[in-house]
PDB file of C-alpha atoms in Angstrom:
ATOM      1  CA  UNK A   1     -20.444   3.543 174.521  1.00 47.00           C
ATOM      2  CA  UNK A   2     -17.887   2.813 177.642  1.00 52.00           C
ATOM      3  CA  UNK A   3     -17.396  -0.525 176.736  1.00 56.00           C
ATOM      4  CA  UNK A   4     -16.403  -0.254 172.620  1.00 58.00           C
ATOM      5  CA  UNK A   5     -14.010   2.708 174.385  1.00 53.00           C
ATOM      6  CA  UNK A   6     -12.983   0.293 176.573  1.00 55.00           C
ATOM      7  CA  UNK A   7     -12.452  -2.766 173.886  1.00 58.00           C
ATOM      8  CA  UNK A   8     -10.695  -0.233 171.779  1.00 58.00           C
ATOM      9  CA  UNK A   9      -8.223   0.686 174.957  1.00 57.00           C
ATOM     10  CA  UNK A  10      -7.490  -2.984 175.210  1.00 56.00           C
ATOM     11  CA  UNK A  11      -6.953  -3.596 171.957  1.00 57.00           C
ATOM     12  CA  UNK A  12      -4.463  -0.486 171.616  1.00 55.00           C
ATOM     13  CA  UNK A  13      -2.584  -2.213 175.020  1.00 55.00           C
ATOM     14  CA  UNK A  14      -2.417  -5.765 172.934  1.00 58.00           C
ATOM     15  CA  UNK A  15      -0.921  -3.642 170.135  1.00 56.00           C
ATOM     16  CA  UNK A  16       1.707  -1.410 171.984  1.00 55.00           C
ATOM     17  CA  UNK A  17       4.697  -3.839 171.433  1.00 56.00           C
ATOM     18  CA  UNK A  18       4.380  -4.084 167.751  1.00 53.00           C
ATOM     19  CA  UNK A  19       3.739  -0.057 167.208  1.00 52.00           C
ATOM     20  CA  UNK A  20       6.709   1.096 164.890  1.00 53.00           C
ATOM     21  CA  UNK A  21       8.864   3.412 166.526  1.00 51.00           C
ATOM     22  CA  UNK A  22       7.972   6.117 164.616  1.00 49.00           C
ATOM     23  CA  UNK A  23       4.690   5.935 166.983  1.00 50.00           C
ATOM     24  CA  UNK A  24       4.890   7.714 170.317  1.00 48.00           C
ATOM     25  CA  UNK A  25       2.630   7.633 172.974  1.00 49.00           C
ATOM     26  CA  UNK A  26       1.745  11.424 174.084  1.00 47.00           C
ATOM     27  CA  UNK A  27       0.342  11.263 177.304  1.00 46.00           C
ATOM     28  CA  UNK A  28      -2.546   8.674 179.279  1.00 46.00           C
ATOM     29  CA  UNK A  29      -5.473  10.056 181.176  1.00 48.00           C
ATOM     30  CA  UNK A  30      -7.739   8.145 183.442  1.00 48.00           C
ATOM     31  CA  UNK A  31     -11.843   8.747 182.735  1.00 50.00           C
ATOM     32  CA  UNK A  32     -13.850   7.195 184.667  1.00 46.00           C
ATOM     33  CA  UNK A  33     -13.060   3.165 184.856  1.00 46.00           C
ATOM     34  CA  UNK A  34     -11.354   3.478 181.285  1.00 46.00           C
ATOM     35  CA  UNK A  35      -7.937   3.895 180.379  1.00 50.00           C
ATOM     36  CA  UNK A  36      -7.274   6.104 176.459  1.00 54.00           C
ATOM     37  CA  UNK A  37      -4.371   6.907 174.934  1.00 52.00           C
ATOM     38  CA  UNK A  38      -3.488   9.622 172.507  1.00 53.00           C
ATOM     39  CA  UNK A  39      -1.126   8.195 169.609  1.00 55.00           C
ATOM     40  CA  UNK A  40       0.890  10.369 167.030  1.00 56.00           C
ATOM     41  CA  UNK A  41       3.258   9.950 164.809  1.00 55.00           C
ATOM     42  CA  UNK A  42       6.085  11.380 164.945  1.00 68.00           C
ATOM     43  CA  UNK A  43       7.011  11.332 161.090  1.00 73.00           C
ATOM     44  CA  UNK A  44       9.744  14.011 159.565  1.00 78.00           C
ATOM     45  CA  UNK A  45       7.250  15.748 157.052  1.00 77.00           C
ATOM     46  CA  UNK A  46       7.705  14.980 153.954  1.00 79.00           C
ATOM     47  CA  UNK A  47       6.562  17.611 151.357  1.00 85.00           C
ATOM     48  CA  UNK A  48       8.883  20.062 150.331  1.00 88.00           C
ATOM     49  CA  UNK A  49       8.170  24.155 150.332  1.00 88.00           C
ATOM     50  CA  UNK A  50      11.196  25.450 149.158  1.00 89.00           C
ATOM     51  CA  UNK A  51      14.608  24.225 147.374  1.00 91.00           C
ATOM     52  CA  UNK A  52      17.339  25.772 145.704  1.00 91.00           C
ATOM     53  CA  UNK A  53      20.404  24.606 144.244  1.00 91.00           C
ATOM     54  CA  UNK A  54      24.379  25.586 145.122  1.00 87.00           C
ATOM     55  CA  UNK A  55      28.201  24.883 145.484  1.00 87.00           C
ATOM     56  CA  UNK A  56      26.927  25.167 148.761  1.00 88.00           C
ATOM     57  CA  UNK A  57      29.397  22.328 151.158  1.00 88.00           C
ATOM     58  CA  UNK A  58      32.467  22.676 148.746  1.00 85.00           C
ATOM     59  CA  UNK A  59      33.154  24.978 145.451  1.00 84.00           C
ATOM     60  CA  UNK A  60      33.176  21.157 143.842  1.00 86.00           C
ATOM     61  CA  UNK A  61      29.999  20.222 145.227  1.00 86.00           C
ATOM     62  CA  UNK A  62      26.970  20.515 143.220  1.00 91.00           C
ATOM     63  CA  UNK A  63      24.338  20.789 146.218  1.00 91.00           C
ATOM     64  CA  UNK A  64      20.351  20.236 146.487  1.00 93.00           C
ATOM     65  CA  UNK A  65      18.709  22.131 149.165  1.00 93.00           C
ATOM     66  CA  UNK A  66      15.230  21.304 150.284  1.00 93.00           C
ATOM     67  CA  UNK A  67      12.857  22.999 152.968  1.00 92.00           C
ATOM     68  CA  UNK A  68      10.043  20.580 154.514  1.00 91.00           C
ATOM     69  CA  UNK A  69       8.281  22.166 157.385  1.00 85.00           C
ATOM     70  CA  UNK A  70      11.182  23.069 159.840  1.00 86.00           C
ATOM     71  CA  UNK A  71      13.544  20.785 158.794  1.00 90.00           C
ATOM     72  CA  UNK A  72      16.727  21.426 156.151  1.00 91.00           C
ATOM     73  CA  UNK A  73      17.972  18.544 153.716  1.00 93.00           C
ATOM     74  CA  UNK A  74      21.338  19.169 152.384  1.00 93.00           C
ATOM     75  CA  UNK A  75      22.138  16.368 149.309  1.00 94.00           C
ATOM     76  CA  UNK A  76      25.355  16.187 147.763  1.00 93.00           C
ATOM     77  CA  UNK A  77      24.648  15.621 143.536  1.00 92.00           C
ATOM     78  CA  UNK A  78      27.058  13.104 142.150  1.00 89.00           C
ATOM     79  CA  UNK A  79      26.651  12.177 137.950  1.00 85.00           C
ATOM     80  CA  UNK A  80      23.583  10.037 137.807  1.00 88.00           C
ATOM     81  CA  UNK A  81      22.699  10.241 141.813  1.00 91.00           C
ATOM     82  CA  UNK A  82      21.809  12.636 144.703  1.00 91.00           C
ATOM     83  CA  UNK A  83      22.796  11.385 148.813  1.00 93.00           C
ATOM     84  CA  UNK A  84      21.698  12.991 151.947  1.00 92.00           C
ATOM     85  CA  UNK A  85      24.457  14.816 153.116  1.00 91.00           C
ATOM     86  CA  UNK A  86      22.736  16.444 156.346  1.00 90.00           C
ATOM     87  CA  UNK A  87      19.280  16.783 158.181  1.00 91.00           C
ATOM     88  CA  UNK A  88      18.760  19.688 160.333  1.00 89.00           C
ATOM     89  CA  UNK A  89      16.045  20.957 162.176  1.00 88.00           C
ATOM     90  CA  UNK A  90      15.279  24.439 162.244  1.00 86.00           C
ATOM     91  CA  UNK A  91      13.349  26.311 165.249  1.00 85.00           C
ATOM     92  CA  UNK A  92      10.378  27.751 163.017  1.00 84.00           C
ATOM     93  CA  UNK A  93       8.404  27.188 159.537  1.00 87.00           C
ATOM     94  CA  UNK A  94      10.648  27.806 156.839  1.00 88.00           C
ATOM     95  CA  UNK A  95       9.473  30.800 154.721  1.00 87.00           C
ATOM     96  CA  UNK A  96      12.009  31.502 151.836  1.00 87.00           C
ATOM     97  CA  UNK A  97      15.311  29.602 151.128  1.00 89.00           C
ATOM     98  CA  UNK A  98      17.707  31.117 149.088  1.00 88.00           C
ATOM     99  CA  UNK A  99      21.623  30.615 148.100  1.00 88.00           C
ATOM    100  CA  UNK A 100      24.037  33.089 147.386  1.00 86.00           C
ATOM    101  CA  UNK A 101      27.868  33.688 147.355  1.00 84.00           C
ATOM    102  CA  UNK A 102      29.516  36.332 148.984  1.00 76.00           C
ATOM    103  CA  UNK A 103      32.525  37.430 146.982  1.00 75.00           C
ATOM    104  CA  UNK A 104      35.045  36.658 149.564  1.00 73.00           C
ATOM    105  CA  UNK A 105      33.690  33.301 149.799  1.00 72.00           C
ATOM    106  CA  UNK A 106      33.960  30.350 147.405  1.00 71.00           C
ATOM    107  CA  UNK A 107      31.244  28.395 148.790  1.00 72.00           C
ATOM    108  CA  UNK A 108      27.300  29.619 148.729  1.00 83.00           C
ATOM    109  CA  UNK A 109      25.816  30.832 151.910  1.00 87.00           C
ATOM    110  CA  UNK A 110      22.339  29.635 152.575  1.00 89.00           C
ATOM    111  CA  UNK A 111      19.938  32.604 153.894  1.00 89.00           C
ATOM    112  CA  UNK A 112      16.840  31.303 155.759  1.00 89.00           C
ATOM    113  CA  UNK A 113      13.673  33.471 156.518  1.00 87.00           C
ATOM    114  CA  UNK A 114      11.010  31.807 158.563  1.00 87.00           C
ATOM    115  CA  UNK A 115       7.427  32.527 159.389  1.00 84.00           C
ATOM    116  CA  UNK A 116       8.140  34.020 162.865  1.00 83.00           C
ATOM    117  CA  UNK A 117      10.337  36.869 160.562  1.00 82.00           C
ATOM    118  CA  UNK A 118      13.588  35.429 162.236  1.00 86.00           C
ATOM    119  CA  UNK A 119      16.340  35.092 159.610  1.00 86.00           C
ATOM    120  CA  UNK A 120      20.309  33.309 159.514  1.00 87.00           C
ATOM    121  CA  UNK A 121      22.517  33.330 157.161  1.00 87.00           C
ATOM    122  CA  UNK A 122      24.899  29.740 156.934  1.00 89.00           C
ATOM    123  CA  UNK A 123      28.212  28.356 156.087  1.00 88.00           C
ATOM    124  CA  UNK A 124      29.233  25.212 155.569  1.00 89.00           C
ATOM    125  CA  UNK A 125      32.422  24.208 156.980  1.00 87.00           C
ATOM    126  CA  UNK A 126      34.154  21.795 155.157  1.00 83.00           C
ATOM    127  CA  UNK A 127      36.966  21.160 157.426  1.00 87.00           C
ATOM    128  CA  UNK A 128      34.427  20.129 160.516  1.00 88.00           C
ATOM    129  CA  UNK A 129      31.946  19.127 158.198  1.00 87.00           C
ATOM    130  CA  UNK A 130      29.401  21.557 160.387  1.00 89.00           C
ATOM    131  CA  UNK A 131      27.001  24.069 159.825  1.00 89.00           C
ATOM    132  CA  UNK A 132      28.407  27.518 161.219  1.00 88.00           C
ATOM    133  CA  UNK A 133      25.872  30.466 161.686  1.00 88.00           C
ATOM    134  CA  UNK A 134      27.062  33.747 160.182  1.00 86.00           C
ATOM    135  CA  UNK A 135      24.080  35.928 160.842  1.00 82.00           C
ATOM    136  CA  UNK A 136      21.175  35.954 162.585  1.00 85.00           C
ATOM    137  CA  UNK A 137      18.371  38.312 163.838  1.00 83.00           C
ATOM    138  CA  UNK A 138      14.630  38.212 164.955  1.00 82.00           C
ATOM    139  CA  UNK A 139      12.840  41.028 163.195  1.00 79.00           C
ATOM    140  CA  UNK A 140       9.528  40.115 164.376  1.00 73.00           C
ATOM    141  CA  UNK A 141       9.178  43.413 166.349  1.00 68.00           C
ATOM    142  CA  UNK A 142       7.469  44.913 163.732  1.00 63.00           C
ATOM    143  CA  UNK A 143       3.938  44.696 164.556  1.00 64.00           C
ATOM    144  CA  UNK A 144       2.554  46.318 160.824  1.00 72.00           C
ATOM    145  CA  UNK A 145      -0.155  44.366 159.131  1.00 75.00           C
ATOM    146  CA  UNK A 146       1.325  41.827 156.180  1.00 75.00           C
ATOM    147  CA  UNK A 147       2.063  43.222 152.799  1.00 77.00           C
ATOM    148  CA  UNK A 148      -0.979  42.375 150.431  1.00 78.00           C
ATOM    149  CA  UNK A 149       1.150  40.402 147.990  1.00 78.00           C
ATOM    150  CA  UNK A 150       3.124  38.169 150.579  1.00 76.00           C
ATOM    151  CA  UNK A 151       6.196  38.667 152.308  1.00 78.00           C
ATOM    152  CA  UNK A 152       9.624  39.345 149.742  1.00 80.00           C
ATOM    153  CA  UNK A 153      12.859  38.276 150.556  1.00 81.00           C
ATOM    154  CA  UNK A 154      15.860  39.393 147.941  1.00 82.00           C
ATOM    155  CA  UNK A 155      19.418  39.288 147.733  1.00 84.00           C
ATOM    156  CA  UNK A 156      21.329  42.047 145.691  1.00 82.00           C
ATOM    157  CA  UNK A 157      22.938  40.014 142.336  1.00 81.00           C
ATOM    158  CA  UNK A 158      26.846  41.391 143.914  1.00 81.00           C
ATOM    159  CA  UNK A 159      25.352  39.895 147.441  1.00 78.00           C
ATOM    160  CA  UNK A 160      26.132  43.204 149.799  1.00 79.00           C
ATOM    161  CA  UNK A 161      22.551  43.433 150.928  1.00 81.00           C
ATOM    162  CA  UNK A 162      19.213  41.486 151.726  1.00 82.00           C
ATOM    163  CA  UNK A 163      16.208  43.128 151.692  1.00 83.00           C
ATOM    164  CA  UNK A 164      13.507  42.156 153.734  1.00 80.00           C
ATOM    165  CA  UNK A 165       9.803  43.128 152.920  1.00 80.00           C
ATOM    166  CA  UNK A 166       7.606  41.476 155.403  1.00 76.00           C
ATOM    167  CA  UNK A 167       5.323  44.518 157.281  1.00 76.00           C
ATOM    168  CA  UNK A 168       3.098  47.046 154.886  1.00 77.00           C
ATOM    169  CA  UNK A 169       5.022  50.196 153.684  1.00 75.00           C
ATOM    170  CA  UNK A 170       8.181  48.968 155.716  1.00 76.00           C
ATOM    171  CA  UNK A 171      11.370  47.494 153.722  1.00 77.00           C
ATOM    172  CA  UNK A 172      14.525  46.610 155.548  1.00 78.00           C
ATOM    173  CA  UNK A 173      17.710  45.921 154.445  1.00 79.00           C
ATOM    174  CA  UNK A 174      20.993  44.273 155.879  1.00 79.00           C
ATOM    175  CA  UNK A 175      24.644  44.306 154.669  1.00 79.00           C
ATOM    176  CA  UNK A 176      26.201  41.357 153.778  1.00 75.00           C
ATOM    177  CA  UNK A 177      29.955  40.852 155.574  1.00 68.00           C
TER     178      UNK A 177
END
């Protein structure tokens, strides 16, 4: 058994300079006389959870929204094609995704929940061509047990409030400004 782990260690060394560099080496440990290796990838995931659609980076731009994992793709929609505007990680599992605009605004905002019930509400700003954060709050304080039928995020149709339903018999809400 020690040798085919230690055949397999040398082959992985002959290997190491033609990994792609979307391969990382994690950390080495020493067992015994043999030398292993833990390999991952370090891949953007690829599948989305949640997208929505907005004038969200100009009121002229038609904008695709997708949520994959904790990352946020922002593509601008031209005619016949759709380009990668932006690629942003967020800290935490996306949970819900929505757009909405505020009627002193004449862009969309973009409200983000995510799994650890911490929530932001963004802007695009067109001038610096960056992402400013309007709102944000951790509301995973409440220590109730889960609704039954998921967690609800909404956004009043004249966008004053958001209502968040994420503990049992508790609903919060939070004025737009």
């Amino acid at each position: 058994l020690s040798s085919s782990f230690f055949a397999f260690g040398l082959l992985l060394f002959s290997l190491l300079p033609s990994l792609p560099p979307s391969f990382k080496i994690l950390k080495a440990r020493r067992r015994s006389a043999v030398d292993e290796l833990d390999v991952a990838t370090t891949h953007n995931p690829s599948s989305v959870s949640h997208s929505c659609v907005g004038n969200f980076t100009s009121p002229d731009d038609r904008n695709l929204i997708l949520a994959k994992g904790n990352r946020l793709e922002i593509h601008r929609i031209t005619g016949d094609s759709i380009s990668l505007m932006m690629d942003i990680p967020i800290y935490g599992s996306i949970q819900n995704l929505q757009t909405f605009q505020h009627q002193d605004h004449a862009s969309f905002n973009l409200f983000i929940a995510t799994k650890k019930h911490q929530i932001l509400v963004l802007q695009f700003d067109a001038k610096s061509q960056e992402l400013i954060t309007r709102a944000m709050t951790d509301v995973s304080a409440l220590k109730h047990r889960p609704p039954e039928c998921g967690e609800i995020d909404i956004i009043d149709p004249d966008c004053r409030i958001i209502g968040l339903y994420m503990c049992e018999s508790y609903f919060e809400a939070f004025e737009i400004l």
